[in-house]
Amino acid sequence: MGRRIFIWLAWMIGFGVGAIGCQPSSGAGPLRVRFGALPILDVLPVYVAQAEGYFTQAGLEVEIVPAASAAERDQLMQAGRIDAMVNDTVSTLFYNKEKAQIYVVRIARQGYPQAPQYFILANKDANISRPQDLKGVEIAISQGTVIEYMTDRILERAGLKPGEYRTVNIPRIPDRLQALAEGRVKAATLPDPFATLAIQQGAKVVADDREVQSISLSVLSFRAEVVERNPEAVRRFLQAWDRAVAAINANPDKYAGLLPEKQLVPQPLVGTYRLPPYPERAIPTREQFADVIAWAKGKGLISEDIPYERLVREIR
């Protein structure tokens, strides 16, 4: 109960509860969307759509608002200073516990057999090579987030029960990566491409999300107010997004230069990192959200089911 209260208070304080959202970007002029962009691979389609002129061709002005962290991005969203963002299914539940504040309109990234998205890694000097070796071992995660969700689901699929392993909370990805590299933790869960960097530095792959790829995803979300009052702007944004995804999948090497320019991969990977595929025209299913809801309820992060219709909106 205490952990549940702590996580919820951190969410409320960190994400600016009580902020008044501004009106959606609409009016007599061109349609406009403000997109909050973290320095992560998941937002690459926005930069491609901007570079290729897809937004302009769709009759849309898009302002890309940089955000250095998920907390900063969420503060911008809560204050109504951005209209859209890439987030994940777990954070979507926190937003929409009481009412619809955001709607998921696309899957932004997901795990693939040839391109996992989440990895459980072991320090190179730890005697850990398979999930069963993690019994009694502390795994560095970010509590109450998609990182903890994926850790539990990956290990559950590998045959481990929650009580058979322990976790330690290291929220920032760079700190988690450094703790793993220095041996201050024996294991850690990291998303790609930071996992690729850790492997390059000697970390060993213990497990990844290939066995649970159906629930391993990030999502593109819009403020509910924008979806309800300005659906045409959302529709045009998605047209450009979908064109960008198709362009990336058809010729990923063409957009390799955007990775260092927009700081979407760690510097040591520039020039060698291969882009993963991006999902085309997909939204999360009821089953995918049902799983994350069941996990969040089991952790005490939410107390009631959240209707699928409060989480996802299909824009045609």
mmCIF file of C-alpha atoms in Angstrom:
data_model
loop_
_atom_site.group_PDB
_atom_site.id
_atom_site.type_symbol
_atom_site.label_atom_id
_atom_site.label_comp_id
_atom_site.label_asym_id
_atom_site.label_seq_id
_atom_site.Cartn_x
_atom_site.Cartn_y
_atom_site.Cartn_z
ATOM 1 C CA MET A 1 0.000 0.000 0.000
ATOM 2 C CA GLY A 2 2.848 2.370 0.894
ATOM 3 C CA ARG A 3 4.588 1.744 -2.441
ATOM 4 C CA ARG A 4 1.362 2.409 -4.324
ATOM 5 C CA ILE A 5 0.887 5.748 -2.563
ATOM 6 C CA PHE A 6 4.526 6.707 -3.173
ATOM 7 C CA ILE A 7 4.345 6.037 -6.909
ATOM 8 C CA TRP A 8 1.027 7.848 -7.276
ATOM 9 C CA LEU A 9 2.241 10.898 -5.332
ATOM 10 C CA ALA A 10 5.414 11.008 -7.416
ATOM 11 C CA TRP A 11 3.272 10.930 -10.549
ATOM 12 C CA MET A 12 0.957 13.677 -9.281
ATOM 13 C CA ILE A 13 3.737 15.976 -8.102
ATOM 14 C CA GLY A 14 6.114 15.336 -10.988
ATOM 15 C CA PHE A 15 3.534 15.755 -13.732
ATOM 16 C CA GLY A 16 1.941 18.973 -12.573
ATOM 17 C CA VAL A 17 -1.533 18.026 -11.349
ATOM 18 C CA GLY A 18 -3.857 20.985 -11.419
ATOM 19 C CA ALA A 19 -2.340 22.580 -14.519
ATOM 20 C CA ILE A 20 -4.903 24.058 -16.853
ATOM 21 C CA GLY A 21 -4.653 22.769 -20.426
ATOM 22 C CA CYS A 22 -4.741 25.257 -23.263
ATOM 23 C CA GLN A 23 -7.153 25.059 -26.144
ATOM 24 C CA PRO A 24 -6.365 22.697 -29.011
ATOM 25 C CA SER A 25 -4.364 24.151 -31.880
ATOM 26 C CA SER A 26 -7.222 25.147 -34.165
ATOM 27 C CA GLY A 27 -8.785 28.253 -35.616
ATOM 28 C CA ALA A 28 -9.061 30.075 -38.915
ATOM 29 C CA GLY A 29 -5.416 29.531 -39.918
ATOM 30 C CA PRO A 30 -3.678 26.292 -40.990
ATOM 31 C CA LEU A 31 -4.185 23.286 -38.757
ATOM 32 C CA ARG A 32 -1.379 23.013 -36.223
ATOM 33 C CA VAL A 33 -0.058 20.327 -33.872
ATOM 34 C CA ARG A 34 2.595 20.669 -31.183
ATOM 35 C CA PHE A 35 4.518 17.419 -30.686
ATOM 36 C CA GLY A 36 6.567 16.720 -27.552
ATOM 37 C CA ALA A 37 9.687 14.845 -28.639
ATOM 38 C CA LEU A 38 11.963 12.850 -26.368
ATOM 39 C CA PRO A 39 15.420 11.958 -27.748
ATOM 40 C CA ILE A 40 14.336 8.362 -28.488
ATOM 41 C CA LEU A 41 14.051 6.237 -31.632
ATOM 42 C CA ASP A 42 10.282 6.030 -31.269
ATOM 43 C CA VAL A 43 9.840 9.629 -32.500
ATOM 44 C CA LEU A 44 11.871 9.200 -35.704
ATOM 45 C CA PRO A 45 8.744 9.172 -37.939
ATOM 46 C CA VAL A 46 8.002 12.764 -36.867
ATOM 47 C CA TYR A 47 11.432 13.958 -37.961
ATOM 48 C CA VAL A 48 11.157 12.017 -41.219
ATOM 49 C CA ALA A 49 7.708 13.474 -41.909
ATOM 50 C CA GLN A 50 9.112 16.934 -41.251
ATOM 51 C CA ALA A 51 12.192 16.398 -43.441
ATOM 52 C CA GLU A 52 10.218 14.914 -46.335
ATOM 53 C CA GLY A 53 7.523 17.590 -46.222
ATOM 54 C CA TYR A 54 4.744 15.138 -45.421
ATOM 55 C CA PHE A 55 3.183 17.434 -42.815
ATOM 56 C CA THR A 56 3.143 20.365 -45.224
ATOM 57 C CA GLN A 57 1.631 18.202 -47.949
ATOM 58 C CA ALA A 58 -1.088 17.148 -45.495
ATOM 59 C CA GLY A 59 -1.924 20.811 -44.839
ATOM 60 C CA LEU A 60 -0.573 20.733 -41.311
ATOM 61 C CA GLU A 61 1.893 22.822 -39.334
ATOM 62 C CA VAL A 62 3.818 20.765 -36.767
ATOM 63 C CA GLU A 63 5.932 22.328 -34.055
ATOM 64 C CA ILE A 64 8.360 19.852 -32.494
ATOM 65 C CA VAL A 65 8.867 20.702 -28.819
ATOM 66 C CA PRO A 66 11.970 18.980 -27.374
ATOM 67 C CA ALA A 67 11.664 17.313 -23.955
ATOM 68 C CA ALA A 68 14.736 16.050 -22.120
ATOM 69 C CA SER A 69 12.897 13.476 -20.004
ATOM 70 C CA ALA A 70 9.586 11.678 -19.697
ATOM 71 C CA ALA A 71 8.781 13.825 -16.652
ATOM 72 C CA GLU A 72 9.342 17.023 -18.655
ATOM 73 C CA ARG A 73 7.270 15.688 -21.561
ATOM 74 C CA ASP A 74 4.421 14.823 -19.207
ATOM 75 C CA GLN A 75 4.542 18.234 -17.583
ATOM 76 C CA LEU A 76 4.164 19.786 -21.033
ATOM 77 C CA MET A 77 1.217 17.526 -21.781
ATOM 78 C CA GLN A 78 -0.484 18.161 -18.446
ATOM 79 C CA ALA A 79 -0.109 21.916 -18.965
ATOM 80 C CA GLY A 80 -1.595 21.716 -22.470
ATOM 81 C CA ARG A 81 1.620 22.996 -24.056
ATOM 82 C CA ILE A 82 1.859 20.033 -26.424
ATOM 83 C CA ASP A 83 -0.875 18.168 -28.294
ATOM 84 C CA ALA A 84 0.824 14.840 -28.996
ATOM 85 C CA MET A 85 3.654 12.624 -27.750
ATOM 86 C CA VAL A 86 5.083 9.112 -27.781
ATOM 87 C CA ASN A 87 4.604 7.338 -24.462
ATOM 88 C CA ASP A 88 3.747 3.775 -23.376
ATOM 89 C CA THR A 89 0.794 1.695 -22.250
ATOM 90 C CA VAL A 90 1.628 1.879 -18.539
ATOM 91 C CA SER A 91 1.808 5.684 -18.433
ATOM 92 C CA THR A 92 -1.443 5.821 -20.444
ATOM 93 C CA LEU A 93 -3.182 4.126 -17.514
ATOM 94 C CA PHE A 94 -1.952 6.794 -15.087
ATOM 95 C CA TYR A 95 -3.187 9.570 -17.349
ATOM 96 C CA ASN A 96 -6.629 8.027 -17.772
ATOM 97 C CA LYS A 97 -7.357 6.597 -14.313
ATOM 98 C CA GLU A 98 -10.230 8.982 -13.641
ATOM 99 C CA LYS A 99 -11.100 10.269 -17.113
ATOM 100 C CA ALA A 100 -9.693 10.335 -20.641
ATOM 101 C CA GLN A 101 -6.856 12.864 -20.731
ATOM 102 C CA ILE A 102 -5.052 11.298 -23.698
ATOM 103 C CA TYR A 103 -6.019 8.865 -26.450
ATOM 104 C CA VAL A 104 -3.656 6.373 -28.036
ATOM 105 C CA VAL A 105 -3.986 6.649 -31.827
ATOM 106 C CA ARG A 106 -1.081 4.493 -33.085
ATOM 107 C CA ILE A 107 1.506 1.963 -31.991
ATOM 108 C CA ALA A 108 4.804 3.831 -32.344
ATOM 109 C CA ARG A 109 7.258 0.976 -31.850
ATOM 110 C CA GLN A 110 7.057 -2.679 -30.900
ATOM 111 C CA GLY A 111 9.325 -5.642 -30.401
ATOM 112 C CA TYR A 112 10.069 -7.906 -33.349
ATOM 113 C CA PRO A 113 11.787 -11.324 -33.471
ATOM 114 C CA GLN A 114 14.721 -9.756 -35.318
ATOM 115 C CA ALA A 115 14.622 -6.524 -33.299
ATOM 116 C CA PRO A 116 13.739 -6.861 -29.586
ATOM 117 C CA GLN A 117 12.844 -3.662 -27.779
ATOM 118 C CA TYR A 118 13.479 -4.553 -24.102
ATOM 119 C CA PHE A 119 16.393 -6.589 -22.739
ATOM 120 C CA ILE A 120 17.296 -8.022 -19.340
ATOM 121 C CA LEU A 121 21.081 -7.849 -19.252
ATOM 122 C CA ALA A 122 23.768 -9.099 -16.874
ATOM 123 C CA ASN A 123 27.090 -7.531 -16.004
ATOM 124 C CA LYS A 124 29.901 -9.178 -17.948
ATOM 125 C CA ASP A 125 31.523 -10.470 -14.745
ATOM 126 C CA ALA A 126 28.326 -11.777 -13.169
ATOM 127 C CA ASN A 127 27.785 -15.519 -13.359
ATOM 128 C CA ILE A 128 24.418 -15.043 -15.037
ATOM 129 C CA SER A 129 23.560 -16.410 -18.463
ATOM 130 C CA ARG A 130 19.897 -17.507 -18.275
ATOM 131 C CA PRO A 131 16.744 -16.310 -16.503
ATOM 132 C CA GLN A 132 16.972 -19.013 -13.825
ATOM 133 C CA ASP A 133 20.310 -17.520 -12.742
ATOM 134 C CA LEU A 134 18.423 -14.391 -11.672
ATOM 135 C CA LYS A 135 16.835 -16.107 -8.662
ATOM 136 C CA GLY A 136 17.649 -13.973 -5.631
ATOM 137 C CA VAL A 137 19.416 -11.384 -7.789
ATOM 138 C CA GLU A 138 18.576 -7.678 -7.762
ATOM 139 C CA ILE A 139 17.565 -6.376 -11.197
ATOM 140 C CA ALA A 140 17.801 -2.632 -11.786
ATOM 141 C CA ILE A 141 14.517 -1.263 -13.151
ATOM 142 C CA SER A 142 12.342 1.835 -13.072
ATOM 143 C CA GLN A 143 9.499 1.079 -10.679
ATOM 144 C CA GLY A 144 5.892 1.573 -11.722
ATOM 145 C CA THR A 145 6.807 1.971 -15.393
ATOM 146 C CA VAL A 146 6.844 -0.043 -18.606
ATOM 147 C CA ILE A 147 10.347 -1.206 -17.607
ATOM 148 C CA GLU A 148 8.986 -3.008 -14.545
ATOM 149 C CA TYR A 149 6.034 -4.322 -16.570
ATOM 150 C CA MET A 150 8.276 -5.804 -19.251
ATOM 151 C CA THR A 151 10.698 -7.227 -16.661
ATOM 152 C CA ASP A 152 7.870 -9.081 -14.926
ATOM 153 C CA ARG A 153 6.308 -10.362 -18.136
ATOM 154 C CA ILE A 154 9.619 -11.478 -19.704
ATOM 155 C CA LEU A 155 10.650 -13.378 -16.591
ATOM 156 C CA GLU A 156 7.169 -14.792 -16.057
ATOM 157 C CA ARG A 157 7.301 -16.240 -19.581
ATOM 158 C CA ALA A 158 10.746 -17.659 -18.772
ATOM 159 C CA GLY A 159 9.288 -19.525 -15.793
ATOM 160 C CA LEU A 160 10.239 -17.236 -12.874
ATOM 161 C CA LYS A 161 7.767 -16.049 -10.259
ATOM 162 C CA PRO A 162 7.871 -12.454 -8.908
ATOM 163 C CA GLY A 163 9.135 -13.552 -5.485
ATOM 164 C CA GLU A 164 12.072 -15.410 -6.989
ATOM 165 C CA TYR A 165 13.919 -12.263 -8.063
ATOM 166 C CA ARG A 166 14.323 -8.806 -6.571
ATOM 167 C CA THR A 167 14.390 -5.334 -8.088
ATOM 168 C CA VAL A 168 16.147 -2.088 -7.294
ATOM 169 C CA ASN A 169 14.800 1.253 -8.502
ATOM 170 C CA ILE A 170 17.153 3.228 -10.792
ATOM 171 C CA PRO A 171 14.748 5.393 -12.816
ATOM 172 C CA ARG A 172 17.125 7.119 -15.267
ATOM 173 C CA ILE A 173 18.270 4.936 -18.137
ATOM 174 C CA PRO A 174 21.856 6.350 -18.264
ATOM 175 C CA ASP A 175 22.242 5.724 -14.512
ATOM 176 C CA ARG A 176 20.957 2.163 -14.907
ATOM 177 C CA LEU A 177 23.325 1.559 -17.811
ATOM 178 C CA GLN A 178 26.282 2.897 -15.818
ATOM 179 C CA ALA A 179 25.385 0.867 -12.720
ATOM 180 C CA LEU A 180 25.317 -2.278 -14.842
ATOM 181 C CA ALA A 181 28.608 -1.493 -16.605
ATOM 182 C CA GLU A 182 30.374 -0.759 -13.294
ATOM 183 C CA GLY A 183 29.021 -3.907 -11.637
ATOM 184 C CA ARG A 184 27.083 -2.023 -8.955
ATOM 185 C CA VAL A 185 24.131 -4.153 -10.038
ATOM 186 C CA LYS A 186 24.416 -7.620 -11.513
ATOM 187 C CA ALA A 187 21.455 -7.217 -13.862
ATOM 188 C CA ALA A 188 19.303 -4.491 -15.376
ATOM 189 C CA THR A 189 16.426 -4.043 -17.804
ATOM 190 C CA LEU A 190 17.178 -1.620 -20.622
ATOM 191 C CA PRO A 191 15.364 -0.569 -23.779
ATOM 192 C CA ASP A 192 17.044 -0.591 -27.158
ATOM 193 C CA PRO A 193 19.261 1.176 -28.319
ATOM 194 C CA PHE A 194 20.750 1.566 -24.810
ATOM 195 C CA ALA A 195 20.678 -2.216 -24.555
ATOM 196 C CA THR A 196 22.701 -2.430 -27.766
ATOM 197 C CA LEU A 197 25.268 -0.058 -26.247
ATOM 198 C CA ALA A 198 25.431 -2.130 -23.048
ATOM 199 C CA ILE A 199 25.984 -5.294 -25.097
ATOM 200 C CA GLN A 200 28.705 -3.519 -27.059
ATOM 201 C CA GLN A 201 30.335 -2.708 -23.703
ATOM 202 C CA GLY A 202 30.283 -6.362 -22.668
ATOM 203 C CA ALA A 203 26.907 -6.947 -20.999
ATOM 204 C CA LYS A 204 25.345 -10.358 -21.540
ATOM 205 C CA VAL A 205 21.783 -10.903 -22.756
ATOM 206 C CA VAL A 206 19.815 -12.940 -20.233
ATOM 207 C CA ALA A 207 16.384 -12.533 -21.837
ATOM 208 C CA ASP A 208 14.496 -10.186 -24.120
ATOM 209 C CA ASP A 209 10.927 -9.458 -25.202
ATOM 210 C CA ARG A 210 10.772 -11.762 -28.213
ATOM 211 C CA GLU A 211 8.591 -14.213 -26.316
ATOM 212 C CA VAL A 212 6.187 -11.441 -25.247
ATOM 213 C CA GLN A 213 6.484 -9.157 -28.267
ATOM 214 C CA SER A 214 2.715 -8.783 -28.544
ATOM 215 C CA ILE A 215 2.706 -6.542 -25.428
ATOM 216 C CA SER A 216 6.078 -4.849 -26.014
ATOM 217 C CA LEU A 217 5.185 -1.498 -27.494
ATOM 218 C CA SER A 218 5.246 2.262 -27.256
ATOM 219 C CA VAL A 219 2.355 4.401 -28.439
ATOM 220 C CA LEU A 220 1.540 7.692 -30.127
ATOM 221 C CA SER A 221 -0.972 9.664 -28.052
ATOM 222 C CA PHE A 222 -2.933 12.896 -28.440
ATOM 223 C CA ARG A 223 -4.597 15.017 -25.783
ATOM 224 C CA ALA A 224 -8.221 13.952 -25.551
ATOM 225 C CA GLU A 225 -9.325 17.571 -25.979
ATOM 226 C CA VAL A 226 -7.527 17.777 -29.329
ATOM 227 C CA VAL A 227 -8.986 14.469 -30.560
ATOM 228 C CA GLU A 228 -12.502 15.539 -29.643
ATOM 229 C CA ARG A 229 -12.388 19.167 -30.852
ATOM 230 C CA ASN A 230 -9.925 18.999 -33.725
ATOM 231 C CA PRO A 231 -10.001 15.466 -35.186
ATOM 232 C CA GLU A 232 -8.989 16.696 -38.639
ATOM 233 C CA ALA A 233 -5.598 17.830 -37.296
ATOM 234 C CA VAL A 234 -5.084 14.374 -35.774
ATOM 235 C CA ARG A 235 -6.141 12.703 -39.021
ATOM 236 C CA ARG A 236 -3.667 14.739 -41.069
ATOM 237 C CA PHE A 237 -0.885 14.107 -38.561
ATOM 238 C CA LEU A 238 -1.488 10.371 -38.855
ATOM 239 C CA GLN A 239 -1.444 10.536 -42.654
ATOM 240 C CA ALA A 240 2.034 12.064 -42.503
ATOM 241 C CA TRP A 241 3.158 9.703 -39.719
ATOM 242 C CA ASP A 242 2.059 6.655 -41.737
ATOM 243 C CA ARG A 243 3.879 7.912 -44.833
ATOM 244 C CA ALA A 244 7.033 8.426 -42.756
ATOM 245 C CA VAL A 245 6.834 4.915 -41.292
ATOM 246 C CA ALA A 246 6.503 3.439 -44.781
ATOM 247 C CA ALA A 247 9.499 5.490 -45.953
ATOM 248 C CA ILE A 248 11.667 4.363 -43.020
ATOM 249 C CA ASN A 249 10.790 0.705 -43.524
ATOM 250 C CA ALA A 250 11.459 0.934 -47.267
ATOM 251 C CA ASN A 251 14.872 2.588 -46.915
ATOM 252 C CA PRO A 252 16.133 2.849 -43.311
ATOM 253 C CA ASP A 253 19.679 3.784 -44.360
ATOM 254 C CA LYS A 254 18.344 6.983 -45.951
ATOM 255 C CA TYR A 255 17.461 8.354 -42.505
ATOM 256 C CA ALA A 256 20.560 7.243 -40.604
ATOM 257 C CA GLY A 257 21.777 10.844 -40.554
ATOM 258 C CA LEU A 258 18.814 11.907 -38.439
ATOM 259 C CA LEU A 259 19.910 9.637 -35.572
ATOM 260 C CA PRO A 260 22.926 11.719 -34.473
ATOM 261 C CA GLU A 261 21.360 14.997 -35.592
ATOM 262 C CA LYS A 262 18.358 14.510 -33.317
ATOM 263 C CA GLN A 263 20.317 12.543 -30.670
ATOM 264 C CA LEU A 264 18.127 9.467 -31.045
ATOM 265 C CA VAL A 265 20.905 6.947 -30.344
ATOM 266 C CA PRO A 266 23.885 7.046 -27.952
ATOM 267 C CA GLN A 267 26.947 8.607 -29.565
ATOM 268 C CA PRO A 268 29.054 5.396 -29.554
ATOM 269 C CA LEU A 269 26.444 3.714 -31.790
ATOM 270 C CA VAL A 270 26.392 6.424 -34.461
ATOM 271 C CA GLY A 271 27.282 4.920 -37.816
ATOM 272 C CA THR A 272 26.792 1.304 -36.772
ATOM 273 C CA TYR A 273 23.277 1.082 -35.335
ATOM 274 C CA ARG A 274 20.690 -0.498 -37.627
ATOM 275 C CA LEU A 275 17.165 0.882 -37.429
ATOM 276 C CA PRO A 276 14.429 -1.570 -36.390
ATOM 277 C CA PRO A 277 11.169 -1.900 -38.342
ATOM 278 C CA TYR A 278 8.325 0.423 -37.393
ATOM 279 C CA PRO A 279 4.717 -0.856 -37.119
ATOM 280 C CA GLU A 280 2.367 0.364 -39.824
ATOM 281 C CA ARG A 281 -1.162 1.695 -39.157
ATOM 282 C CA ALA A 282 -1.728 -0.251 -35.933
ATOM 283 C CA ILE A 283 -3.420 0.570 -32.642
ATOM 284 C CA PRO A 284 -3.192 -1.473 -29.416
ATOM 285 C CA THR A 285 -5.843 -4.163 -29.068
ATOM 286 C CA ARG A 286 -8.200 -4.697 -26.159
ATOM 287 C CA GLU A 287 -6.141 -7.749 -25.199
ATOM 288 C CA GLN A 288 -2.897 -5.777 -25.095
ATOM 289 C CA PHE A 289 -4.366 -3.175 -22.771
ATOM 290 C CA ALA A 290 -6.152 -5.846 -20.710
ATOM 291 C CA ASP A 291 -2.768 -7.383 -19.916
ATOM 292 C CA VAL A 292 -1.156 -4.146 -18.766
ATOM 293 C CA ILE A 293 -4.265 -3.287 -16.708
ATOM 294 C CA ALA A 294 -4.131 -6.691 -14.998
ATOM 295 C CA TRP A 295 -0.446 -6.152 -14.203
ATOM 296 C CA ALA A 296 -1.016 -2.618 -12.854
ATOM 297 C CA LYS A 297 -3.884 -3.812 -10.647
ATOM 298 C CA GLY A 298 -1.726 -6.638 -9.331
ATOM 299 C CA LYS A 299 0.951 -4.111 -8.394
ATOM 300 C CA GLY A 300 -1.582 -1.851 -6.678
ATOM 301 C CA LEU A 301 -0.898 0.975 -9.150
ATOM 302 C CA ILE A 302 -4.563 1.198 -10.138
ATOM 303 C CA SER A 303 -7.576 -0.137 -8.286
ATOM 304 C CA GLU A 304 -10.138 -0.569 -11.074
ATOM 305 C CA ASP A 305 -10.299 -1.627 -14.692
ATOM 306 C CA ILE A 306 -10.107 1.190 -17.228
ATOM 307 C CA PRO A 307 -12.413 0.895 -20.257
ATOM 308 C CA TYR A 308 -10.615 0.391 -23.558
ATOM 309 C CA GLU A 309 -12.671 3.247 -25.024
ATOM 310 C CA ARG A 310 -11.083 5.608 -22.490
ATOM 311 C CA LEU A 311 -7.604 4.633 -23.661
ATOM 312 C CA VAL A 312 -7.689 4.202 -27.444
ATOM 313 C CA ARG A 313 -9.335 6.148 -30.234
ATOM 314 C CA GLU A 314 -9.251 4.881 -33.807
ATOM 315 C CA ILE A 315 -8.971 7.809 -36.208
ATOM 316 C CA ARG A 316 -10.136 7.098 -39.756
#
